[in-house]
PDB file of C-alpha atoms in Angstrom:
ATOM      1  CA  MET V  56     101.088  99.858  92.710  1.00 47.00           C
ATOM      2  CA  GLU V  57     101.667  97.360  95.500  1.00 55.00           C
ATOM      3  CA  ILE V  58     103.354  98.744  98.597  1.00 59.00           C
ATOM      4  CA  THR V  59     106.573  96.773  98.917  1.00 79.00           C
ATOM      5  CA  GLY V  60     108.608  99.044 101.194  1.00 93.00           C
ATOM      6  CA  HIS V  61     108.973  99.490 104.921  1.00 96.00           C
ATOM      7  CA  SER V  62     106.357 101.492 106.811  1.00 96.00           C
ATOM      8  CA  SER V  63     107.204 103.755 109.768  1.00 96.00           C
ATOM      9  CA  ASP V  64     103.968 104.897 111.398  1.00 95.00           C
ATOM     10  CA  PHE V  65     103.314 108.046 113.425  1.00 94.00           C
ATOM     11  CA  ILE V  66     100.610 110.117 115.062  1.00 94.00           C
ATOM     12  CA  VAL V  67     101.372 113.788 114.330  1.00 93.00           C
ATOM     13  CA  ASP V  68      99.661 116.887 115.682  1.00 91.00           C
ATOM     14  CA  GLY V  69      98.302 119.795 113.666  1.00 88.00           C
ATOM     15  CA  SER V  70     101.816 120.935 112.722  1.00 90.00           C
ATOM     16  CA  PHE V  71     101.973 118.152 110.130  1.00 93.00           C
ATOM     17  CA  SER V  72     101.222 120.400 107.148  1.00 91.00           C
ATOM     18  CA  THR V  73     104.092 122.752 108.048  1.00 92.00           C
ATOM     19  CA  ALA V  74     106.377 119.803 108.773  1.00 94.00           C
ATOM     20  CA  MET V  75     105.632 118.290 105.370  1.00 95.00           C
ATOM     21  CA  LYS V  76     106.614 121.515 103.640  1.00 94.00           C
ATOM     22  CA  GLN V  77     109.928 121.381 105.531  1.00 93.00           C
ATOM     23  CA  PHE V  78     110.345 117.719 104.569  1.00 96.00           C
ATOM     24  CA  VAL V  79     109.664 118.419 100.886  1.00 96.00           C
ATOM     25  CA  MET V  80     112.236 121.231 100.907  1.00 94.00           C
ATOM     26  CA  ARG V  81     114.828 118.921 102.508  1.00 95.00           C
ATOM     27  CA  GLN V  82     114.231 116.309  99.823  1.00 97.00           C
ATOM     28  CA  HIS V  83     114.670 118.921  97.106  1.00 96.00           C
ATOM     29  CA  ARG V  84     118.088 119.767  98.605  1.00 95.00           C
ATOM     30  CA  HIS V  85     119.035 116.063  98.387  1.00 95.00           C
ATOM     31  CA  TRP V  86     117.537 115.628  94.922  1.00 96.00           C
ATOM     32  CA  PRO V  87     117.589 118.891  92.901  1.00 95.00           C
ATOM     33  CA  GLY V  88     115.655 117.047  90.159  1.00 95.00           C
ATOM     34  CA  LEU V  89     112.951 116.013  92.672  1.00 97.00           C
ATOM     35  CA  PHE V  90     109.686 114.583  91.382  1.00 97.00           C
ATOM     36  CA  LEU V  91     106.566 114.891  93.567  1.00 96.00           C
ATOM     37  CA  TYR V  92     103.516 112.874  92.533  1.00 94.00           C
ATOM     38  CA  GLY V  93     105.458 111.691  89.469  1.00 94.00           C
ATOM     39  CA  GLU V  94     106.077 115.227  88.182  1.00 95.00           C
ATOM     40  CA  PRO V  95     109.208 117.411  88.288  1.00 96.00           C
ATOM     41  CA  VAL V  96     109.291 120.361  90.678  1.00 95.00           C
ATOM     42  CA  ASP V  97     111.645 123.295  91.050  1.00 91.00           C
ATOM     43  CA  ALA V  98     112.560 125.627  93.897  1.00 88.00           C
ATOM     44  CA  GLU V  99     110.111 128.302  92.724  1.00 89.00           C
ATOM     45  CA  SER V 100     107.110 125.971  92.642  1.00 89.00           C
ATOM     46  CA  LEU V 101     108.066 124.505  96.019  1.00 90.00           C
ATOM     47  CA  ALA V 102     107.917 127.939  97.628  1.00 88.00           C
ATOM     48  CA  ASP V 103     104.130 127.827  97.130  1.00 89.00           C
ATOM     49  CA  TRP V 104     103.712 124.086  97.805  1.00 91.00           C
ATOM     50  CA  ASN V 105     101.194 123.089 100.454  1.00 90.00           C
ATOM     51  CA  LEU V 106     100.033 119.709 101.644  1.00 89.00           C
ATOM     52  CA  PRO V 107      96.946 118.671  99.675  1.00 82.00           C
ATOM     53  CA  GLU V 108      93.887 117.919 101.758  1.00 73.00           C
ATOM     54  CA  ALA V 109      93.296 114.215 102.206  1.00 61.00           C
ATOM     55  CA  ASP V 110      90.129 112.559 100.957  1.00 61.00           C
ATOM     56  CA  ASP V 111      88.132 111.100 103.854  1.00 58.00           C
ATOM     57  CA  ASP V 112      87.321 107.827 102.077  1.00 56.00           C
ATOM     58  CA  ASP V 113      90.386 105.735 102.978  1.00 55.00           C
ATOM     59  CA  GLU V 114      92.560 105.013 105.988  1.00 56.00           C
ATOM     60  CA  TYR V 115      95.427 106.890 104.281  1.00 57.00           C
ATOM     61  CA  SER V 116      93.783 108.940 101.566  1.00 74.00           C
ATOM     62  CA  GLY V 117      96.480 111.590 101.227  1.00 90.00           C
ATOM     63  CA  ILE V 118      99.780 110.665  99.616  1.00 93.00           C
ATOM     64  CA  VAL V 119     102.917 112.515  98.615  1.00 96.00           C
ATOM     65  CA  THR V 120     105.325 110.495  96.457  1.00 96.00           C
ATOM     66  CA  PHE V 121     109.022 111.298  96.096  1.00 98.00           C
ATOM     67  CA  SER V 122     111.619 110.253  93.520  1.00 98.00           C
ATOM     68  CA  SER V 123     114.881 111.664  92.206  1.00 97.00           C
ATOM     69  CA  GLY V 124     113.608 112.029  88.630  1.00 96.00           C
ATOM     70  CA  GLN V 125     112.142 110.244  85.622  1.00 97.00           C
ATOM     71  CA  LYS V 126     114.679 107.405  85.742  1.00 97.00           C
ATOM     72  CA  MET V 127     113.634 106.586  89.321  1.00 97.00           C
ATOM     73  CA  GLU V 128     109.955 106.937  88.410  1.00 96.00           C
ATOM     74  CA  ASP V 129     110.466 104.274  85.700  1.00 96.00           C
ATOM     75  CA  PHE V 130     112.424 102.099  88.145  1.00 96.00           C
ATOM     76  CA  TRP V 131     109.602 102.458  90.681  1.00 94.00           C
ATOM     77  CA  GLU V 132     107.009 101.341  88.154  1.00 93.00           C
ATOM     78  CA  GLU V 133     108.911  98.093  87.586  1.00 93.00           C
ATOM     79  CA  ASN V 134     110.363  97.424  91.048  1.00 93.00           C
ATOM     80  CA  GLY V 135     108.078  99.132  93.551  1.00 92.00           C
ATOM     81  CA  TYR V 136     109.662 100.562  96.674  1.00 94.00           C
ATOM     82  CA  ALA V 137     113.212  99.290  96.193  1.00 95.00           C
ATOM     83  CA  LEU V 138     116.764 100.577  96.161  1.00 96.00           C
ATOM     84  CA  ASP V 139     118.306 101.288  92.773  1.00 96.00           C
ATOM     85  CA  GLY V 140     121.938 100.768  91.768  1.00 95.00           C
ATOM     86  CA  ASP V 141     122.897 103.990  93.576  1.00 95.00           C
ATOM     87  CA  GLY V 142     121.444 102.733  96.867  1.00 97.00           C
ATOM     88  CA  GLU V 143     118.501 105.147  96.747  1.00 97.00           C
ATOM     89  CA  GLY V 144     114.849 104.651  95.981  1.00 97.00           C
ATOM     90  CA  PRO V 145     111.415 106.187  95.810  1.00 97.00           C
ATOM     91  CA  PHE V 146     109.405 106.759  98.958  1.00 98.00           C
ATOM     92  CA  SER V 147     106.025 108.123 100.010  1.00 97.00           C
ATOM     93  CA  VAL V 148     104.183 109.730 102.873  1.00 96.00           C
ATOM     94  CA  PHE V 149     100.610 108.532 103.363  1.00 93.00           C
ATOM     95  CA  TYR V 150      98.448 110.618 105.695  1.00 92.00           C
ATOM     96  CA  GLN V 151      94.948 111.067 106.998  1.00 91.00           C
ATOM     97  CA  LEU V 152      93.588 113.885 109.156  1.00 90.00           C
ATOM     98  CA  HIS V 153      91.438 112.672 112.018  1.00 90.00           C
ATOM     99  CA  PRO V 154      89.365 115.651 113.226  1.00 88.00           C
ATOM    100  CA  GLN V 155      88.228 113.861 116.377  1.00 89.00           C
ATOM    101  CA  SER V 156      90.095 113.733 119.686  1.00 90.00           C
ATOM    102  CA  LEU V 157      92.683 111.136 120.597  1.00 89.00           C
ATOM    103  CA  ARG V 158      93.532 110.081 124.139  1.00 91.00           C
ATOM    104  CA  ALA V 159      96.109 107.793 125.652  1.00 89.00           C
ATOM    105  CA  ALA V 160      96.179 106.944 129.338  1.00 91.00           C
ATOM    106  CA  ARG V 161      99.975 106.895 129.446  1.00 91.00           C
ATOM    107  CA  VAL V 162     102.777 107.910 127.088  1.00 89.00           C
ATOM    108  CA  THR V 163     105.843 105.658 127.231  1.00 91.00           C
ATOM    109  CA  GLY V 164     109.089 105.359 125.313  1.00 90.00           C
ATOM    110  CA  VAL V 165     109.511 109.146 125.074  1.00 86.00           C
ATOM    111  CA  GLN V 166     112.638 110.337 123.250  1.00 84.00           C
ATOM    112  CA  GLY V 167     113.931 113.834 122.736  1.00 80.00           C
ATOM    113  CA  ALA V 168     116.889 116.161 122.977  1.00 78.00           C
ATOM    114  CA  ASP V 169     115.920 117.664 126.368  1.00 86.00           C
ATOM    115  CA  PRO V 170     116.102 115.106 129.226  1.00 89.00           C
ATOM    116  CA  GLU V 171     113.916 117.281 131.473  1.00 92.00           C
ATOM    117  CA  ALA V 172     111.187 117.481 128.853  1.00 87.00           C
ATOM    118  CA  VAL V 173     111.381 113.711 128.309  1.00 89.00           C
ATOM    119  CA  ALA V 174     111.030 113.091 132.049  1.00 90.00           C
ATOM    120  CA  ALA V 175     108.045 115.453 132.235  1.00 90.00           C
ATOM    121  CA  VAL V 176     106.213 113.649 129.431  1.00 89.00           C
ATOM    122  CA  GLU V 177     107.099 110.006 130.213  1.00 90.00           C
ATOM    123  CA  GLY V 178     104.077 108.392 131.850  1.00 91.00           C
ATOM    124  CA  ALA V 179     101.761 111.374 131.275  1.00 92.00           C
ATOM    125  CA  GLY V 180      98.432 111.138 129.488  1.00 90.00           C
ATOM    126  CA  LEU V 181      97.972 112.288 125.897  1.00 88.00           C
ATOM    127  CA  LEU V 182      95.140 114.512 124.675  1.00 91.00           C
ATOM    128  CA  LEU V 183      94.939 115.710 121.073  1.00 89.00           C
ATOM    129  CA  ALA V 184      91.957 117.589 119.687  1.00 91.00           C
ATOM    130  CA  GLU V 185      92.787 116.316 116.200  1.00 91.00           C
ATOM    131  CA  TYR V 186      95.703 114.466 114.658  1.00 92.00           C
ATOM    132  CA  PHE V 187      97.183 113.014 111.515  1.00 93.00           C
ATOM    133  CA  ALA V 188      97.844 109.295 111.111  1.00 93.00           C
ATOM    134  CA  VAL V 189     101.004 109.176 108.996  1.00 95.00           C
ATOM    135  CA  SER V 190     102.931 106.363 107.357  1.00 95.00           C
ATOM    136  CA  LEU V 191     106.355 106.996 105.817  1.00 97.00           C
ATOM    137  CA  VAL V 192     107.086 104.203 103.330  1.00 96.00           C
ATOM    138  CA  THR V 193     110.779 103.792 102.486  1.00 98.00           C
ATOM    139  CA  PRO V 194     112.440 101.180 100.267  1.00 97.00           C
ATOM    140  CA  GLU V 195     113.986  99.310 103.207  1.00 97.00           C
ATOM    141  CA  ASP V 196     113.944  99.203 107.012  1.00 97.00           C
ATOM    142  CA  PRO V 197     115.646 102.366 108.309  1.00 97.00           C
ATOM    143  CA  ALA V 198     117.306 100.283 111.036  1.00 97.00           C
ATOM    144  CA  THR V 199     119.380  98.482 108.394  1.00 97.00           C
ATOM    145  CA  ASP V 200     119.460 100.741 105.324  1.00 98.00           C
ATOM    146  CA  PRO V 201     121.363 104.075 105.334  1.00 98.00           C
ATOM    147  CA  PHE V 202     119.205 105.704 102.631  1.00 98.00           C
ATOM    148  CA  SER V 203     115.931 104.817 104.362  1.00 98.00           C
ATOM    149  CA  ALA V 204     117.444 105.940 107.693  1.00 98.00           C
ATOM    150  CA  ARG V 205     118.302 109.330 106.158  1.00 98.00           C
ATOM    151  CA  VAL V 206     114.756 109.757 104.833  1.00 98.00           C
ATOM    152  CA  LEU V 207     113.286 108.834 108.231  1.00 97.00           C
ATOM    153  CA  ARG V 208     115.675 111.181 110.039  1.00 96.00           C
ATOM    154  CA  ASP V 209     114.731 114.025 107.665  1.00 97.00           C
ATOM    155  CA  PHE V 210     111.045 113.336 108.299  1.00 97.00           C
ATOM    156  CA  VAL V 211     111.397 113.235 112.091  1.00 94.00           C
ATOM    157  CA  GLU V 212     113.550 116.378 112.127  1.00 93.00           C
ATOM    158  CA  SER V 213     111.034 118.155 109.895  1.00 94.00           C
ATOM    159  CA  VAL V 214     108.358 117.504 112.485  1.00 89.00           C
ATOM    160  CA  GLY V 215     110.696 119.261 114.911  1.00 80.00           C
ATOM    161  CA  VAL V 216     111.799 116.283 116.928  1.00 56.00           C
ATOM    162  CA  GLY V 217     115.658 116.567 116.720  1.00 43.00           C
ATOM    163  CA  SER V 218     118.299 114.306 115.393  1.00 38.00           C
ATOM    164  CA  ARG V 219     119.109 112.564 118.685  1.00 36.00           C
ATOM    165  CA  MET V 220     116.365 110.019 118.119  1.00 38.00           C
ATOM    166  CA  GLY V 221     117.308 106.546 116.936  1.00 39.00           C
ATOM    167  CA  PRO V 222     116.369 105.124 113.532  1.00 40.00           C
ATOM    168  CA  GLY V 223     113.414 103.185 114.893  1.00 38.00           C
ATOM    169  CA  ALA V 224     111.764 106.243 116.426  1.00 37.00           C
TER     170      ALA V 224
END
């Protein structure tokens, strides 16, 4: 399947697995007939859901796909990442664990709910012992599409970053 959607890319710390469980649960609340990986899931099976380990062969070897049900799965097969007649569409999270350290000399563009915390981090260095490279692929650009913006907001909030961030964050 060719990736036709909009990619929002992130570096996420070791909390990613827990955040993804939160994100999956949020999507199930939006879509009670949620399909993950092209298969239906229910609340009971989601209680035990955990992020599958990524294969180390590719840049993004782990993937979790989301759709509202079989009708959207069929739509996805024909149209790729696109909005359907209801203004919703399939989306995915691609991820790869990088078990080596990551450093940045200076963090800029910090956003968050607590202005004091933002001020403390802005301009500081970044040191992570390991991290996940993550790409959220939505049907459209979240800056212009309400559905894609909602998916992005759910993802960011699941990571624990709060809702005061803009759609491009």
